[in-house]
């Protein structure tokens, strides 16, 4: 909603994600908040200079909202001062919560072992039962249409290059690191073991019919068998090819948390990222979306993802 008068806010914390938040909020004409400044607290030692700077910014800009990286140890010494500001009519808001609200993904700086215990190790049996029932019903319906399409799809794949109809060795990472074998139509000239298409030296290419199978997501239809086998769910983080998953585990902290829930045929990240990740940085962004899903997972969220996936199929967008 466009507002005539925006709330003046001060951003306090450290890291690239905070800079991204400030730029995005301030460039959005519909935002009800505008950041007048960003104080980067780079040391856990509270200095008189830091406090003086803070007081000056508050006084000169009419700030009524502090967006603070509350869990950051470098900010901790300032918390008693922030507490006293509440009585002066200044509100305090957690920067990680605002990051989630704006981007619909988790800030990786807020993720750790305590985060895992808080949002993953919880009893969600009723949700899991409802989710499984939906998986079975929808998978059976989709399987009916897949069986009707299969003869034509198999013919077109064979006709192009004479290769196999299905991928022969799609071993992927399942829940809790278990190895699963996905069933997919072959859309590329060869199985490259999870090497990104744009990686140097990769000669693998999407086939002509493969392009359209990917565009329409028809290449994913055989995975209804995996859904019925309990390997994956309809909704959840997309499972990595094993070699690629191991690479990302070394590159990105807490990467394997995404496998604390059952992987999915489609997921929150797939509805918000235009294309599958093709670099470590793009994979890091996907992880942020996956962790947002894990934290907020519910039957309603699953329905939203399912409807967004259907919309994507109808408009044939992305690959």
CSV table of C-alpha atoms in Angstrom, one decimal, residues 114-284:
chain,number,residue,atom,x,y,z
A,114,UNK,CA,19.8,-23.4,17.6
A,115,UNK,CA,17.8,-22.4,14.5
A,116,UNK,CA,17.7,-26.1,13.6
A,117,UNK,CA,16.4,-27.2,17.1
A,118,UNK,CA,13.8,-24.4,17.0
A,119,UNK,CA,12.3,-24.9,13.6
A,120,UNK,CA,13.2,-28.5,12.5
A,121,UNK,CA,13.1,-30.7,15.6
A,122,UNK,CA,9.4,-30.1,16.3
A,123,UNK,CA,6.5,-32.5,16.3
A,124,UNK,CA,4.4,-32.0,13.1
A,125,UNK,CA,2.7,-35.4,12.8
A,126,UNK,CA,-0.7,-34.1,11.9
A,127,UNK,CA,0.8,-31.9,9.1
A,128,UNK,CA,2.8,-34.9,7.9
A,129,UNK,CA,-0.2,-37.2,7.7
A,130,UNK,CA,-2.2,-34.6,5.8
A,131,UNK,CA,0.7,-33.9,3.5
A,132,UNK,CA,1.2,-37.6,2.7
A,133,UNK,CA,-2.5,-38.1,1.9
A,134,UNK,CA,-2.4,-35.1,-0.5
A,135,UNK,CA,0.8,-36.6,-2.1
A,136,UNK,CA,-1.0,-39.9,-2.8
A,137,UNK,CA,-4.2,-38.3,-4.2
A,138,UNK,CA,-2.5,-35.8,-6.5
A,139,UNK,CA,0.2,-38.2,-7.6
A,140,UNK,CA,-2.4,-40.7,-8.7
A,141,UNK,CA,-4.3,-38.1,-10.7
A,142,UNK,CA,-1.0,-36.8,-12.4
A,143,UNK,CA,0.0,-40.5,-13.1
A,144,UNK,CA,-3.1,-41.0,-15.1
A,145,UNK,CA,-2.3,-38.1,-17.5
A,146,UNK,CA,1.4,-39.1,-17.5
A,147,UNK,CA,0.5,-42.6,-18.8
A,148,UNK,CA,-1.5,-41.0,-21.6
A,149,UNK,CA,1.5,-38.8,-22.6
A,150,UNK,CA,4.3,-41.3,-22.2
A,151,UNK,CA,4.1,-43.1,-25.6
A,152,UNK,CA,4.4,-39.7,-27.5
A,153,UNK,CA,7.2,-38.4,-25.3
A,154,UNK,CA,9.2,-41.6,-25.5
A,155,UNK,CA,8.8,-41.6,-29.3
A,156,UNK,CA,10.0,-38.0,-29.6
A,157,UNK,CA,13.1,-38.6,-27.4
A,158,UNK,CA,14.1,-41.7,-29.3
A,159,UNK,CA,13.5,-40.1,-32.6
A,160,UNK,CA,15.9,-37.2,-31.9
A,161,UNK,CA,19.1,-39.1,-31.1
A,162,UNK,CA,18.2,-42.7,-30.4
A,163,UNK,CA,19.3,-42.4,-26.8
A,164,UNK,CA,17.6,-43.7,-23.7
A,165,UNK,CA,14.2,-42.3,-22.8
A,166,UNK,CA,14.9,-42.0,-19.0
A,167,UNK,CA,18.0,-40.9,-17.2
A,168,UNK,CA,19.8,-44.0,-16.2
A,169,UNK,CA,21.6,-42.9,-13.1
A,170,UNK,CA,19.8,-40.1,-11.3
A,171,UNK,CA,21.0,-40.8,-7.8
A,172,UNK,CA,20.1,-37.9,-5.5
A,173,UNK,CA,20.2,-36.9,-1.9
A,174,UNK,CA,17.0,-37.6,0.0
A,175,UNK,CA,15.8,-36.8,3.5
A,176,UNK,CA,18.5,-37.1,6.2
A,177,UNK,CA,21.1,-37.7,3.4
A,178,UNK,CA,19.6,-41.0,2.2
A,179,UNK,CA,20.3,-41.9,-1.4
A,180,UNK,CA,17.3,-42.0,-3.7
A,181,UNK,CA,17.0,-42.6,-7.4
A,182,UNK,CA,14.7,-40.2,-9.3
A,183,UNK,CA,12.9,-41.2,-12.5
A,184,UNK,CA,13.1,-38.5,-15.1
A,185,UNK,CA,12.9,-38.2,-18.9
A,186,UNK,CA,16.3,-37.5,-20.4
A,187,UNK,CA,16.5,-33.9,-21.7
A,188,UNK,CA,20.2,-33.6,-22.2
A,189,UNK,CA,22.7,-35.3,-24.5
A,190,UNK,CA,24.4,-37.1,-21.7
A,191,UNK,CA,24.4,-37.6,-17.9
A,192,UNK,CA,27.1,-35.2,-16.6
A,193,UNK,CA,26.7,-36.1,-12.9
A,194,UNK,CA,25.4,-32.7,-11.8
A,195,UNK,CA,28.0,-30.4,-13.5
A,196,UNK,CA,26.4,-27.0,-14.2
A,197,UNK,CA,25.7,-26.3,-17.8
A,198,UNK,CA,27.8,-23.1,-17.9
A,199,UNK,CA,30.8,-24.7,-16.2
A,200,UNK,CA,34.0,-24.5,-18.2
A,201,UNK,CA,34.6,-27.6,-20.3
A,202,UNK,CA,31.0,-29.0,-20.0
A,203,UNK,CA,30.1,-30.3,-23.4
A,204,UNK,CA,26.6,-31.5,-22.3
A,205,UNK,CA,23.7,-29.8,-24.0
A,206,UNK,CA,19.9,-29.7,-23.7
A,207,UNK,CA,18.3,-31.6,-26.6
A,208,UNK,CA,15.7,-30.0,-28.9
A,209,UNK,CA,12.8,-32.0,-27.5
A,210,UNK,CA,14.4,-31.7,-24.0
A,211,UNK,CA,14.0,-28.0,-24.2
A,212,UNK,CA,10.3,-28.3,-24.5
A,213,UNK,CA,10.0,-31.0,-21.9
A,214,UNK,CA,11.8,-28.8,-19.4
A,215,UNK,CA,9.8,-25.7,-20.4
A,216,UNK,CA,6.5,-27.6,-19.8
A,217,UNK,CA,7.9,-29.6,-16.8
A,218,UNK,CA,6.9,-32.8,-18.6
A,219,UNK,CA,10.3,-34.2,-17.9
A,220,UNK,CA,9.4,-34.3,-14.2
A,221,UNK,CA,6.2,-36.3,-14.6
A,222,UNK,CA,7.8,-39.8,-14.0
A,223,UNK,CA,8.7,-38.6,-10.5
A,224,UNK,CA,5.1,-39.3,-9.4
A,225,UNK,CA,6.4,-42.8,-9.0
A,226,UNK,CA,9.0,-41.4,-6.5
A,227,UNK,CA,6.2,-39.6,-4.7
A,228,UNK,CA,4.2,-42.8,-4.3
A,229,UNK,CA,7.4,-44.6,-3.1
A,230,UNK,CA,7.8,-42.0,-0.4
A,231,UNK,CA,11.2,-41.0,-1.8
A,232,UNK,CA,10.0,-37.4,-2.3
A,233,UNK,CA,6.9,-35.3,-1.6
A,234,UNK,CA,5.0,-33.1,-4.0
A,235,UNK,CA,6.3,-30.0,-2.2
A,236,UNK,CA,9.8,-29.6,-0.6
A,237,UNK,CA,13.4,-28.6,-1.4
A,238,UNK,CA,14.5,-30.0,-4.8
A,239,UNK,CA,17.0,-32.9,-4.2
A,240,UNK,CA,20.6,-32.4,-5.5
A,241,UNK,CA,22.5,-34.9,-7.6
A,242,UNK,CA,24.8,-36.5,-5.0
A,243,UNK,CA,28.1,-35.1,-6.4
A,244,UNK,CA,26.8,-31.6,-6.6
A,245,UNK,CA,25.2,-31.8,-3.2
A,246,UNK,CA,28.6,-32.8,-1.7
A,247,UNK,CA,30.3,-29.9,-3.4
A,248,UNK,CA,27.7,-27.4,-2.0
A,249,UNK,CA,28.0,-28.9,1.5
A,250,UNK,CA,31.7,-27.8,1.5
A,251,UNK,CA,31.0,-24.4,0.0
A,252,UNK,CA,27.9,-23.3,2.0
A,253,UNK,CA,27.5,-23.5,5.8
A,254,UNK,CA,24.6,-25.5,7.1
A,255,UNK,CA,23.7,-26.5,3.6
A,256,UNK,CA,22.5,-30.0,4.6
A,257,UNK,CA,19.7,-28.5,6.8
A,258,UNK,CA,17.6,-28.4,3.6
A,259,UNK,CA,17.5,-32.3,3.8
A,260,UNK,CA,16.0,-32.3,7.3
A,261,UNK,CA,12.6,-32.4,5.5
A,262,UNK,CA,11.6,-34.7,2.6
A,263,UNK,CA,12.6,-33.3,-0.8
A,264,UNK,CA,9.9,-32.3,-3.2
A,265,UNK,CA,8.8,-32.4,-6.8
A,266,UNK,CA,8.4,-28.7,-6.6
A,267,UNK,CA,9.3,-26.2,-3.9
A,268,UNK,CA,9.2,-22.7,-2.6
A,269,UNK,CA,12.5,-21.8,-4.3
A,270,UNK,CA,11.3,-23.1,-7.6
A,271,UNK,CA,8.3,-20.7,-7.6
A,272,UNK,CA,10.5,-17.7,-6.8
A,273,UNK,CA,13.8,-18.3,-8.7
A,274,UNK,CA,13.5,-18.0,-12.4
A,275,UNK,CA,15.9,-20.8,-13.3
A,276,UNK,CA,17.7,-23.6,-11.5
A,277,UNK,CA,21.0,-22.5,-9.8
A,278,UNK,CA,24.1,-22.6,-12.0
A,279,UNK,CA,26.6,-21.3,-9.5
A,280,UNK,CA,27.5,-21.4,-5.8
A,281,UNK,CA,25.9,-17.9,-5.3
A,282,UNK,CA,22.7,-18.9,-7.0
A,283,UNK,CA,22.6,-22.1,-4.9
A,284,UNK,CA,23.1,-20.0,-1.8
